[in-house]
Every structure is written in structure tokens, then in C-alpha cells.
JSON list of C-alpha atoms and ligand atoms in Angstrom, two decimals:
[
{"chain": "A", "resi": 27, "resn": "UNK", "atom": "CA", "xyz": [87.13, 81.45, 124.50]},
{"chain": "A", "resi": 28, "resn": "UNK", "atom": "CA", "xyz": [85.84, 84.99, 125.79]},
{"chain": "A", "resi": 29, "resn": "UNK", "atom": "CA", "xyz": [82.98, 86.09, 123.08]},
{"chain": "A", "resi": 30, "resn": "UNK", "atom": "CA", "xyz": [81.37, 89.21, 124.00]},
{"chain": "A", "resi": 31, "resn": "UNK", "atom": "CA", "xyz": [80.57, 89.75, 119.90]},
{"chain": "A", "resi": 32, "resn": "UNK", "atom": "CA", "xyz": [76.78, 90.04, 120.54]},
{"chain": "A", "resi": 33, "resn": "UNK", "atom": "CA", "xyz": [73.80, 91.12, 122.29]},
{"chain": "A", "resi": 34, "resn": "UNK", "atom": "CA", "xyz": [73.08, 87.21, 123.30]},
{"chain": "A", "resi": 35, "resn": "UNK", "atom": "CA", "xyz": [76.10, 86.63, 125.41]},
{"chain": "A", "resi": 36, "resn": "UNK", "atom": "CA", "xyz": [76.45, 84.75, 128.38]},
{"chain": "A", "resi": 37, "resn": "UNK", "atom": "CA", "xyz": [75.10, 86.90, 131.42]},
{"chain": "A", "resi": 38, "resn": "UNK", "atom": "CA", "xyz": [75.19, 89.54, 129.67]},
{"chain": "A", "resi": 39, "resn": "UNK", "atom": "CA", "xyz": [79.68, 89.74, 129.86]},
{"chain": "A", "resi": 40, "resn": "UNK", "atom": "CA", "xyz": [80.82, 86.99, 127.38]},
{"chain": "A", "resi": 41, "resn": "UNK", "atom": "CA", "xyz": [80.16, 83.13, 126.53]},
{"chain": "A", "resi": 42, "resn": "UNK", "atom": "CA", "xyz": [83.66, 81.70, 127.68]},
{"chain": "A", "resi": 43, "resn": "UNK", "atom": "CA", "xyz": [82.96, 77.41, 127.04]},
{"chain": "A", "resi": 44, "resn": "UNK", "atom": "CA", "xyz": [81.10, 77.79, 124.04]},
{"chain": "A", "resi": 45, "resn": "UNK", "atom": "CA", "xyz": [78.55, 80.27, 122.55]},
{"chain": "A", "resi": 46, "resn": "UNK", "atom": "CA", "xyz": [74.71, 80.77, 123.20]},
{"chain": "A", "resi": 47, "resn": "UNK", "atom": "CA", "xyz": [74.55, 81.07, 119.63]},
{"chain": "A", "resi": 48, "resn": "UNK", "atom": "CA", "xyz": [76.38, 77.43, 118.78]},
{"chain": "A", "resi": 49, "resn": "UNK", "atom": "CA", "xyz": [79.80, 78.68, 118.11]},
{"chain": "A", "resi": 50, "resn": "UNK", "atom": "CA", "xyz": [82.52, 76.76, 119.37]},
{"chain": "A", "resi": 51, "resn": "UNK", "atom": "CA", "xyz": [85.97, 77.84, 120.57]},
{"chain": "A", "resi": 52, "resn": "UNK", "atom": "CA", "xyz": [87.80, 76.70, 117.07]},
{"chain": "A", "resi": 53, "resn": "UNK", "atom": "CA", "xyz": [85.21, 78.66, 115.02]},
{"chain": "A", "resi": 54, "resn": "UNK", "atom": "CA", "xyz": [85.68, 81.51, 117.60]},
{"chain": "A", "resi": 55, "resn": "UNK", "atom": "CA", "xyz": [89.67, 81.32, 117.37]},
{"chain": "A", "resi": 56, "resn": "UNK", "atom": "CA", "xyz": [89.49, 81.57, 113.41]},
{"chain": "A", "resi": 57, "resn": "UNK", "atom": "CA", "xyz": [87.12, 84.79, 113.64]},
{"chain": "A", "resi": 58, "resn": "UNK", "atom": "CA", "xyz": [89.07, 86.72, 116.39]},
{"chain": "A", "resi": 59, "resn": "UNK", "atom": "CA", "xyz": [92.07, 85.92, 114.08]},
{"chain": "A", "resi": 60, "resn": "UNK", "atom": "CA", "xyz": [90.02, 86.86, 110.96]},
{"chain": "A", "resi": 61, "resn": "UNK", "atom": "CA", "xyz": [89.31, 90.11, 112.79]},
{"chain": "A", "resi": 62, "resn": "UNK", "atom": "CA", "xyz": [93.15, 91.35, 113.47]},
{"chain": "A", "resi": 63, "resn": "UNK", "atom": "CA", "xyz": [93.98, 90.44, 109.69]},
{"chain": "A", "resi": 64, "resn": "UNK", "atom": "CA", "xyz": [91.04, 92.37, 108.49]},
{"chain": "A", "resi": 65, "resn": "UNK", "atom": "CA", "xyz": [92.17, 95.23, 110.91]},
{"chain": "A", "resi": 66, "resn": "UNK", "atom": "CA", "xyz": [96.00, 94.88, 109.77]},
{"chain": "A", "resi": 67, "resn": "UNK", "atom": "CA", "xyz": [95.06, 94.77, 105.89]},
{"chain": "A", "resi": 68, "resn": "UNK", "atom": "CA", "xyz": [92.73, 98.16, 106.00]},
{"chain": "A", "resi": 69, "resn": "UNK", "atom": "CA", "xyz": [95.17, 99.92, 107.96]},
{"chain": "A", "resi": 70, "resn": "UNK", "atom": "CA", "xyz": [97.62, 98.89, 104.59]},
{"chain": "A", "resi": 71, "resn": "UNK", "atom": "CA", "xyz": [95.06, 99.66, 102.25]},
{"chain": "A", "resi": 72, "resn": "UNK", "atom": "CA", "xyz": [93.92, 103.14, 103.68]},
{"chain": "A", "resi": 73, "resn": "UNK", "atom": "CA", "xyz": [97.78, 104.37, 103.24]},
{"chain": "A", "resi": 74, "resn": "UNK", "atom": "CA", "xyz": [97.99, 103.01, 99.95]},
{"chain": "A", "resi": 75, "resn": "UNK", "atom": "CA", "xyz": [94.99, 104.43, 99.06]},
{"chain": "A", "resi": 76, "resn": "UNK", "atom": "CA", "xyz": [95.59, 107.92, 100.07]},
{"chain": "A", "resi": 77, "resn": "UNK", "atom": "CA", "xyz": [98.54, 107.63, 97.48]},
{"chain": "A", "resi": 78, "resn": "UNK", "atom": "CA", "xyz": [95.48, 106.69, 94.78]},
{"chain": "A", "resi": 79, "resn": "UNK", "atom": "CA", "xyz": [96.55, 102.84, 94.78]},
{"chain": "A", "resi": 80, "resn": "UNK", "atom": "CA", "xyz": [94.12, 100.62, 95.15]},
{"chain": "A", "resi": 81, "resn": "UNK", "atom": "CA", "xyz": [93.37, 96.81, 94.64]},
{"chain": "A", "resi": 82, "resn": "UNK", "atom": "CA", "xyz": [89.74, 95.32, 94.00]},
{"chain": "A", "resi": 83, "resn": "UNK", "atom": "CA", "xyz": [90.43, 91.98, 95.31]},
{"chain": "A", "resi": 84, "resn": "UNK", "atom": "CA", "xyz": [91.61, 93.48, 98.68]},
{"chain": "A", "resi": 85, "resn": "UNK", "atom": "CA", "xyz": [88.41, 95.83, 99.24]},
{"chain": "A", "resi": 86, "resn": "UNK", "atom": "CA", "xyz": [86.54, 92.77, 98.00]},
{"chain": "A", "resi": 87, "resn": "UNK", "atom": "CA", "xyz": [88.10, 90.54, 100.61]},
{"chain": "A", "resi": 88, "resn": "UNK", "atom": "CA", "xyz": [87.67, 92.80, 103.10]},
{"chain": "A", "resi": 89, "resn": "UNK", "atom": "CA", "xyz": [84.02, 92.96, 102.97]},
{"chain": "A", "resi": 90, "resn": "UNK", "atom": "CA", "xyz": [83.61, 89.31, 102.35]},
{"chain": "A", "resi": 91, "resn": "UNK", "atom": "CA", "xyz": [85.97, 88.97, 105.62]},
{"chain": "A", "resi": 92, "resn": "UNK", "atom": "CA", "xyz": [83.81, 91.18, 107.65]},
{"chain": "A", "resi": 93, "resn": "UNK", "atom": "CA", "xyz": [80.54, 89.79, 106.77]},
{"chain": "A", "resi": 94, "resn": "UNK", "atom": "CA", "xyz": [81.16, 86.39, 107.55]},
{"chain": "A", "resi": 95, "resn": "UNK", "atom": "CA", "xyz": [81.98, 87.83, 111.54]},
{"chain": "A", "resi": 96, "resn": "UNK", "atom": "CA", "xyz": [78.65, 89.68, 111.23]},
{"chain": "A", "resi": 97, "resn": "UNK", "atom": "CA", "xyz": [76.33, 87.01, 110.75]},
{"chain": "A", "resi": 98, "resn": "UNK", "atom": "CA", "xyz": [75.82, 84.13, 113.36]},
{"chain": "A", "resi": 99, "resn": "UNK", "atom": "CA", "xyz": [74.07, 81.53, 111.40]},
{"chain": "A", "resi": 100, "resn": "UNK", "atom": "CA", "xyz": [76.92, 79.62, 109.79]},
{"chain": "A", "resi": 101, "resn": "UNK", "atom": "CA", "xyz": [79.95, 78.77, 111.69]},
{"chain": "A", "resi": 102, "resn": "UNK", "atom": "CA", "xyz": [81.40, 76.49, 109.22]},
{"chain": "A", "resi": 103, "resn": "UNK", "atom": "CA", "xyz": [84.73, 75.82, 110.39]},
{"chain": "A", "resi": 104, "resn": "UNK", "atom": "CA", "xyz": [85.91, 74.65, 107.19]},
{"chain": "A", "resi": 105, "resn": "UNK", "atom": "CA", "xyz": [84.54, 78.35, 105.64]},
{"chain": "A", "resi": 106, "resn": "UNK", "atom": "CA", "xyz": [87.00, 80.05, 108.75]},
{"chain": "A", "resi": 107, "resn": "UNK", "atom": "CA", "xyz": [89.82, 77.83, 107.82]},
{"chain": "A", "resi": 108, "resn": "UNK", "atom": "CA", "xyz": [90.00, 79.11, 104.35]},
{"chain": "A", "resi": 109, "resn": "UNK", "atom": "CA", "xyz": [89.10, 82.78, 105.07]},
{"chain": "A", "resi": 110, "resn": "UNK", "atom": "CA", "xyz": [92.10, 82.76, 107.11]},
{"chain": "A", "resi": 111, "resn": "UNK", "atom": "CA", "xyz": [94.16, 81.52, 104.94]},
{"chain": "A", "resi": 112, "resn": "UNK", "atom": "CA", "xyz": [92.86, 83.93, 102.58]},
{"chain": "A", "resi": 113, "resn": "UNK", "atom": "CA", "xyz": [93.99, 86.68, 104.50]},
{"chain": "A", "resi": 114, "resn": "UNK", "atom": "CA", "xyz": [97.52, 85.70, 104.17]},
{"chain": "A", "resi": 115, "resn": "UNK", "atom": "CA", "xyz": [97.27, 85.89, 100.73]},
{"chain": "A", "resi": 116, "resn": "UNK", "atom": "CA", "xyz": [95.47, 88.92, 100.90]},
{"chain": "A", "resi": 117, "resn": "UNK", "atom": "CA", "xyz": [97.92, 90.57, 103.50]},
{"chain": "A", "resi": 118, "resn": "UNK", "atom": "CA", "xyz": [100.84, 90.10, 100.84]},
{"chain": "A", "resi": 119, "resn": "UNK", "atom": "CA", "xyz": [99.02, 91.41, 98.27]},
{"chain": "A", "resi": 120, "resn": "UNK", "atom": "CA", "xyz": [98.39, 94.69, 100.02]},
{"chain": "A", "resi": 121, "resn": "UNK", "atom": "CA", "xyz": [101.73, 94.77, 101.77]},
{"chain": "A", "resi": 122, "resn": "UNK", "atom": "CA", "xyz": [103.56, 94.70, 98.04]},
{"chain": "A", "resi": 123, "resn": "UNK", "atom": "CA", "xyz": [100.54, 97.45, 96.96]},
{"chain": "A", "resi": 124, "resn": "UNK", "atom": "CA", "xyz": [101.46, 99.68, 99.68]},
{"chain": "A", "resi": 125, "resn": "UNK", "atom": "CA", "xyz": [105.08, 99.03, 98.74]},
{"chain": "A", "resi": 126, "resn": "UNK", "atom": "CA", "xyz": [105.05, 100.17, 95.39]},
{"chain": "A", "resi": 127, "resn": "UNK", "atom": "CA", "xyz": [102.36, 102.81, 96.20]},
{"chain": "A", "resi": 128, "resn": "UNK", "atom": "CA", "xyz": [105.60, 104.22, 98.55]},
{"chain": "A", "resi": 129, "resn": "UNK", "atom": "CA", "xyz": [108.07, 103.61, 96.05]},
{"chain": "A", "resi": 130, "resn": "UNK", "atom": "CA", "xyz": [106.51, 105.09, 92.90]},
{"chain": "A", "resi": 131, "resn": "UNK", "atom": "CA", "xyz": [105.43, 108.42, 95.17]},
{"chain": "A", "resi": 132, "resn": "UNK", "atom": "CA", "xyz": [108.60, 108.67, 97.18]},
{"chain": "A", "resi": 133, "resn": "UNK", "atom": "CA", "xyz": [111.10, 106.82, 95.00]},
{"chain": "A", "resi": 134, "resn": "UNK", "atom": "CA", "xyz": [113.47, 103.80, 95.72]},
{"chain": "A", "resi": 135, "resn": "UNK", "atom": "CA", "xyz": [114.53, 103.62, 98.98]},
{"chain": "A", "resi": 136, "resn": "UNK", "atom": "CA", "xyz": [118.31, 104.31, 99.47]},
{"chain": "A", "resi": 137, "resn": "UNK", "atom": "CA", "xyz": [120.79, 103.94, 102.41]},
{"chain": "A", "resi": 138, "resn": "UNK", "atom": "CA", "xyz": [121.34, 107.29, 104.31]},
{"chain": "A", "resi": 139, "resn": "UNK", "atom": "CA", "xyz": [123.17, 108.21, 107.08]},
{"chain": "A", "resi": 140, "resn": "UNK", "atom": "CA", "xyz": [120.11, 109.33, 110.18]},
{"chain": "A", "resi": 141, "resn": "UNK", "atom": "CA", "xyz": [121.06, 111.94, 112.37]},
{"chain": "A", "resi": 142, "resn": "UNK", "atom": "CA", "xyz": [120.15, 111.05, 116.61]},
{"chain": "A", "resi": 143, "resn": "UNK", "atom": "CA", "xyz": [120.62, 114.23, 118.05]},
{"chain": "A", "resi": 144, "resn": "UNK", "atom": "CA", "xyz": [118.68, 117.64, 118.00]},
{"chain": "A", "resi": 145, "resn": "UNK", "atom": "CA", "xyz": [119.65, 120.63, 116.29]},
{"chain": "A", "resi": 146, "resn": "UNK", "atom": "CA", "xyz": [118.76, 124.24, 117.81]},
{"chain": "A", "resi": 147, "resn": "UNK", "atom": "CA", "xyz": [115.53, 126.05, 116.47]},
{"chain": "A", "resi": 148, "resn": "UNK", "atom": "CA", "xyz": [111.80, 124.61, 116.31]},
{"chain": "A", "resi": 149, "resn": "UNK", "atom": "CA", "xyz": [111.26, 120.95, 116.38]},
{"chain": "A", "resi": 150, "resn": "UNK", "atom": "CA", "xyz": [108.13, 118.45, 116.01]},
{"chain": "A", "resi": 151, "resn": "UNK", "atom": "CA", "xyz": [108.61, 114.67, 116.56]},
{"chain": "A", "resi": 152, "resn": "UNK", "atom": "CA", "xyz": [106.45, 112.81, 114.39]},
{"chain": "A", "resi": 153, "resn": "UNK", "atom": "CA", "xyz": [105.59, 108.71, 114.77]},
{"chain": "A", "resi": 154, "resn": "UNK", "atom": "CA", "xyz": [103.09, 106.42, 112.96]},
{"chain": "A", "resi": 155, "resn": "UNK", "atom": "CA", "xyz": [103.28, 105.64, 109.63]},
{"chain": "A", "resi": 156, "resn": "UNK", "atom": "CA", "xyz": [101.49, 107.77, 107.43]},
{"chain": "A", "resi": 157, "resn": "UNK", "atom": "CA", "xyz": [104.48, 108.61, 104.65]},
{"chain": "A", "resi": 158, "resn": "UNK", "atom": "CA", "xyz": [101.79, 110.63, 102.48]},
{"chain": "A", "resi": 159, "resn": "UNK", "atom": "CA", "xyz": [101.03, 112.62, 106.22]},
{"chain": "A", "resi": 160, "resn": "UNK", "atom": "CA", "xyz": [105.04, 113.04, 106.88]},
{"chain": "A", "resi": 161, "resn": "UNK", "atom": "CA", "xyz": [105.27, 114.40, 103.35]},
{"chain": "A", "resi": 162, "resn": "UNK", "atom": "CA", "xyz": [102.59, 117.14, 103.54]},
{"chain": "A", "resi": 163, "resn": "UNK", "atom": "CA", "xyz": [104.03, 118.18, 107.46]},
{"chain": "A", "resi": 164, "resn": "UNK", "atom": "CA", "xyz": [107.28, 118.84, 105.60]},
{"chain": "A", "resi": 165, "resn": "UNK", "atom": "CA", "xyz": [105.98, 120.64, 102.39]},
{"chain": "A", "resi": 166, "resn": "UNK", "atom": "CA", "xyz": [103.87, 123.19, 104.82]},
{"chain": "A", "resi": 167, "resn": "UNK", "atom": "CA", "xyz": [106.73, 123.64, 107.27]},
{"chain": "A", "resi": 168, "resn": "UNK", "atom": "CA", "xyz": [109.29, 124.11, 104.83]},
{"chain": "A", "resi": 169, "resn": "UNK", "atom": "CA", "xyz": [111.34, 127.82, 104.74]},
{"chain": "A", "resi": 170, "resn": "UNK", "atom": "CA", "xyz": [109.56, 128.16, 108.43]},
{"chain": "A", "resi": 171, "resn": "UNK", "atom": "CA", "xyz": [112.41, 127.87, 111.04]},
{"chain": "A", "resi": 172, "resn": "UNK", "atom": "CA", "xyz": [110.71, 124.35, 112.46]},
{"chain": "A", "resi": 173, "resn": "UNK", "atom": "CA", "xyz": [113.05, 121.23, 112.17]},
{"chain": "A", "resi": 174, "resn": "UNK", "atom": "CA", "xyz": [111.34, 117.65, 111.85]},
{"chain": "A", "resi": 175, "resn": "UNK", "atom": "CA", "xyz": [112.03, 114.53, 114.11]},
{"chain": "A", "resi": 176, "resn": "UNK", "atom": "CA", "xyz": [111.02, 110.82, 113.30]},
{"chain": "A", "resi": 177, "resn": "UNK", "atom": "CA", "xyz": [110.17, 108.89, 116.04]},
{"chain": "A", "resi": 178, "resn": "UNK", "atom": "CA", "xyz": [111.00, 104.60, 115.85]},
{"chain": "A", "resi": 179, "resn": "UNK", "atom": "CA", "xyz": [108.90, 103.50, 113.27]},
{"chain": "A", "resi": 180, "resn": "UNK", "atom": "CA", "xyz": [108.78, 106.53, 111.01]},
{"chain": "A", "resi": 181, "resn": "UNK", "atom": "CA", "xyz": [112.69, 106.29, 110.45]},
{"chain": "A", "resi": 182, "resn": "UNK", "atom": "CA", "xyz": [112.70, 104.86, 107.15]},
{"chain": "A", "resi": 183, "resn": "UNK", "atom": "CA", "xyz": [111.12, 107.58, 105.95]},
{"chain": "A", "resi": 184, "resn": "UNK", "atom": "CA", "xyz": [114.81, 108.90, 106.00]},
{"chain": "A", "resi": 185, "resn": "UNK", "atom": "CA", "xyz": [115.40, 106.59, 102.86]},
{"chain": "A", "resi": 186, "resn": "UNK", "atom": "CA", "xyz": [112.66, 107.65, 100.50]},
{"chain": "A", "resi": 187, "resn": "UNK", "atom": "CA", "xyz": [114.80, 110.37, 97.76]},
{"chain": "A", "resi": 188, "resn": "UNK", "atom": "CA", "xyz": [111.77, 112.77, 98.24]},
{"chain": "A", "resi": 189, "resn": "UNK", "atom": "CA", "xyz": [111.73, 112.77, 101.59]},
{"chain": "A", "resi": 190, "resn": "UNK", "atom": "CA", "xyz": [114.95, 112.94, 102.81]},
{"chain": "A", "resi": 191, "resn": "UNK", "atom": "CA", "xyz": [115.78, 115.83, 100.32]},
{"chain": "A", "resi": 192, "resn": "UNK", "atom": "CA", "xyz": [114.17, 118.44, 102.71]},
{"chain": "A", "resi": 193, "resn": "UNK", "atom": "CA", "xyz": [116.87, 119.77, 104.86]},
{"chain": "A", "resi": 194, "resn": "UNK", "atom": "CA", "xyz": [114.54, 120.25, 107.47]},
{"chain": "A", "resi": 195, "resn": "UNK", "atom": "CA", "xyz": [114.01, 117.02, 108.02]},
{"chain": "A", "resi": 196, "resn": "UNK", "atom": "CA", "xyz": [116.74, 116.38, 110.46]},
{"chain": "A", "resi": 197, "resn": "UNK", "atom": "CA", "xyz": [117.23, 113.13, 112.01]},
{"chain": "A", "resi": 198, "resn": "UNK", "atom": "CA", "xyz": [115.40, 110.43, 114.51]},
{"chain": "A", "resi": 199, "resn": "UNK", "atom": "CA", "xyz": [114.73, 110.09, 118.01]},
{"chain": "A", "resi": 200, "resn": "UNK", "atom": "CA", "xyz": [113.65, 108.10, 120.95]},
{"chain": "A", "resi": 201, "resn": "UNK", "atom": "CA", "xyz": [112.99, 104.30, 120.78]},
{"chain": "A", "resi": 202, "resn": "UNK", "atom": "CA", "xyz": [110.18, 102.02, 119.63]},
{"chain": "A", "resi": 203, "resn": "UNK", "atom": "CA", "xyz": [106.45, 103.69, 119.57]},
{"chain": "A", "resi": 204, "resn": "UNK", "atom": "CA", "xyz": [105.09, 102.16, 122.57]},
{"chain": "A", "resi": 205, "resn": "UNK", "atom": "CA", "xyz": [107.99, 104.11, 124.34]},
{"chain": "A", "resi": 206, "resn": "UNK", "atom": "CA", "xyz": [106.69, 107.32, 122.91]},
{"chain": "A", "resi": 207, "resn": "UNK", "atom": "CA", "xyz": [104.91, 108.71, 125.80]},
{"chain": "A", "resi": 208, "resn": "UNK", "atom": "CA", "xyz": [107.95, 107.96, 128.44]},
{"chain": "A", "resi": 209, "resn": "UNK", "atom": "CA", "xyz": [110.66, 109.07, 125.35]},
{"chain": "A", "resi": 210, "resn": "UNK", "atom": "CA", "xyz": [108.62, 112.48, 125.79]},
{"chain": "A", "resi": 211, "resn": "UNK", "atom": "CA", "xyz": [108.60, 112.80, 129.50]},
{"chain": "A", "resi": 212, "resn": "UNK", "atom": "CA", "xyz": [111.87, 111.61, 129.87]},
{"chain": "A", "resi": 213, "resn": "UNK", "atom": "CA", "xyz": [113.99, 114.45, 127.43]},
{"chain": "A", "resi": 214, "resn": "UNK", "atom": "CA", "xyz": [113.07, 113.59, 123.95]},
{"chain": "A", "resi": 215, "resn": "UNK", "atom": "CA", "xyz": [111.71, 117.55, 123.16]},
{"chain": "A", "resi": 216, "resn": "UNK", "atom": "CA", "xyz": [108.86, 118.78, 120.87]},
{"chain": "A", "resi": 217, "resn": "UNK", "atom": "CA", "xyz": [105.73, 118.12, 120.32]},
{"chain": "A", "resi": 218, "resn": "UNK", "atom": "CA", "xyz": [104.52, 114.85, 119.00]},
{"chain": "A", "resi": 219, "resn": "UNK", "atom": "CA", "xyz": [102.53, 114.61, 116.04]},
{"chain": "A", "resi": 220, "resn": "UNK", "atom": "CA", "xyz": [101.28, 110.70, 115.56]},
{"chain": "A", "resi": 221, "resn": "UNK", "atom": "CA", "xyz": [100.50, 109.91, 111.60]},
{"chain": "A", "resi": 222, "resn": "UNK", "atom": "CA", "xyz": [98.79, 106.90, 111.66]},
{"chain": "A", "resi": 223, "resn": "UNK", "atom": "CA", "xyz": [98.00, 106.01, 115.03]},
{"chain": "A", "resi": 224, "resn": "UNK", "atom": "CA", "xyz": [94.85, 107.72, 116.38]},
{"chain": "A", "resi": 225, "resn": "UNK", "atom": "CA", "xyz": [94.72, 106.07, 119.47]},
{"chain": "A", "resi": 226, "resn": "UNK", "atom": "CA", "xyz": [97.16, 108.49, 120.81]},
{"chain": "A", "resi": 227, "resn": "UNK", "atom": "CA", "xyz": [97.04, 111.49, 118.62]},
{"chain": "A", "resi": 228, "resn": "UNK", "atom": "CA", "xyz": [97.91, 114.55, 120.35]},
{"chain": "A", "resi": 229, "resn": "UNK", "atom": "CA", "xyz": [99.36, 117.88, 119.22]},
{"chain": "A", "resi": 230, "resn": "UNK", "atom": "CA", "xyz": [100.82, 121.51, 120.76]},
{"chain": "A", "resi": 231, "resn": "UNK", "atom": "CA", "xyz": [102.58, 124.05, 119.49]},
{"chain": "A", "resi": 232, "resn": "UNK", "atom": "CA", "xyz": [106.21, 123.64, 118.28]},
{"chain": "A", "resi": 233, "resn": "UNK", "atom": "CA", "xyz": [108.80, 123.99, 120.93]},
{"chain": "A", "resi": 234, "resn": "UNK", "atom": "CA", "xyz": [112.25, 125.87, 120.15]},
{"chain": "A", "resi": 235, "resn": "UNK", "atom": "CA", "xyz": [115.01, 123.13, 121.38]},
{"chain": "B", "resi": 1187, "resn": "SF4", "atom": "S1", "xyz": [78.34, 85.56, 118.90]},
{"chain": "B", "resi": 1187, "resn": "SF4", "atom": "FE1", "xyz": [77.72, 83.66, 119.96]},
{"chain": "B", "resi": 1187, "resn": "SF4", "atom": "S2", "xyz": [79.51, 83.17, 121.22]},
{"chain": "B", "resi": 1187, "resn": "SF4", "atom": "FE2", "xyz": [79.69, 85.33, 120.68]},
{"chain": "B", "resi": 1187, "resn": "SF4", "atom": "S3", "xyz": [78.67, 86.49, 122.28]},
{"chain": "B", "resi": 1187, "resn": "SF4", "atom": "FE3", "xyz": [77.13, 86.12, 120.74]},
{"chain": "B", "resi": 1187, "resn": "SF4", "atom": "S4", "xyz": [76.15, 84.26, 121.42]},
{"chain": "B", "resi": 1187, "resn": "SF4", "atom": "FE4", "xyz": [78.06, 84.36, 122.51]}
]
């Protein structure tokens, strides 16, 4: 285990054989795990929500989740067990919410042919996953001269009817979104505009390809 959760760790760095506190590596496995569902369900939830779909039992889980990594007084292994397995459940729920919250806004997707290449004018490459984001780049730049790019994970947005029936949105580039940086300095053009991944937001000006 490698618990660096509080102020009492180990030396100060992390309590690696078992915690100063009385957790044990199991209990420790289940709350790290805990953690990257809770992570994975909000990011779900905060799209759907900015589409005005919500679910009570998900917000409810999600603080219940959280709390029970906040406190350490009760390390129930048991209690981790079934909050894991709670998240599951919880994880489909909000994947189908966000699903329907795309489908109702957007409509059904449909099979469409994506273009690879670039066209000549104004172009912005845009990753992530933010369909409400994608939506509002390509009401504001519409009429403007500027074409729009996906980038890997965005390409389904091609399949969504209200999406794909701006012209301007042309085609998709470059590979998977780890590759984004390298796709960039190795020919894909434009600027990069990330909707749904802060970590490496960035912007500049559109470039003319
Ligand atoms: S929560 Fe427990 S195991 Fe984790 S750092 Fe604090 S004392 Fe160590």
C-alpha cells in the first residue's frame, strides 16, 4: 500500500505496510478504488448535468462515497466491499443518464461518413468530451470562415443529427488523446481546444490551414 491520505503518515511521505491510523492494505485497496469511481462518476454527472439531467441517487452516492474516505475512524472492510460495489451500480446509472441526456439534446446517433483530411481556411481541433462545449464552439463560429476538427475521442460527436448538421464541422484528426500533444507537433494543424479535460487545456488563435 502507499497512503499518503493524511497529515499522520508514515515519516511524514506515506504508510506503505499498514497505516498509523489502523488501516490495512485491503481497506486501503477498496478506498483508492472507491476514489477513481467517485472521480469517473462526477466527471459523467457534471456533463449530464450541464444538459439539466440530473439523478438524486448519484449526487447522493457521491457524497456518501466521499465521506466514508474522509473520515479515519471506521475502516470496516465489509462497509468498502459494498460501497464498491455500489459504485458499479451507480456508474451504470449515470453512464445511461448521460446517454439519454446526449440523445434527447443531440438526437439519436446515426452512422456518418467522417472526413480525415483538412480542408483550406481556419481550423480549431477540439478533444475531450464535453458534447454541450462542442455544440456552443460550433453555434459561435458558425458563418465565420473557421472549420472544426475532432480529435480521437470527440469523433462521435460526428453522429449526433444536431451536430453533424453544421457544415463547418468538417471531419477528425490525429489519434487517441494521449497522442494529442505529439499529433500537434508532428503536422496535425490548428489550435487545440480540450472540452473536458483541464489538465491540458490550452488555446491560441485559429490558424488558416
Ligand atoms: S489515512 Fe491512515 S494509512 Fe493513510 S496516511 Fe493517514 S495514517 Fe497513514
Amino acid at each position: 500500500m502507499f497512503c499518503n491520505q493524511c497529515q499522520q503518515t508514515l515519516g511524514g511521505v506515506a504508510c506503505t505496510k499498514s497505516g498509523v491510523c489502523g488501516k490495512n492494505p485491503d481497506v486501503h485497496s477498496l478506498q483508492e478504488n472507491l476514489l477513481y469511481s467517485l472521480k469517473g462518476i462526477s466527471a459523467y454527472a457534471y456533463h449530464a448535468r450541464e444538459l439539466g439531467y440530473t439523478d438524486p441517487e448519484v449526487d447522493a452516492f457521491l457524497a456518501e462515497g466521499l465521506y466514508s474516505t474522509l473520515t479515519n475512524v471506521d475502516f470496516d472492510l465489509q462497509r468498502f466491499l459494498e460501497l464498491n460495489l455500489k459504485a458499479g451500480q451507480t456508474t451504470l446509472k449515470v453512464m445511461d443518464l448521460l446517454r439519454r441526456a446526449h440523445v434527447e439534446t443531440f438526437g439519436e446517433r446515426q452512422p456518418v461518413e467522417v472526413a480525415t483530411g483538412t480542408f483550406r481556411g481556419h481550423g480549431i481541433v477540439v478533444t475531450g468530451h464535453d458534447l454541450k462545449a462542442l455544440y456552443e464552439l460550433l453555434r459561435q463560429t458558425e458563418g465565420k470562415g473557421i472549420n472544426v476538427y475532432t480529435h480521437s475521442e470527440m469523433l462521435p460527436a460526428h453522429a449526433y443529427p444536431k451536430l453533424h448538421a453544421f457544415p463547418h464541422l468538417k471531419g477528425n484528426l490525429g489519434k487517441s488523446w494521449t497522442e494529442l500533444r505529439p499529433d500537434a507537433a508532428s503536422g496535425v494543424p490548428g489550435p487545440d481546444v480540450h472540452l473536458g479535460d483541464r489538465r491540458a487545456a490550452g488555446s491560441q488563435a485559429p490558424r488558416r490551414l
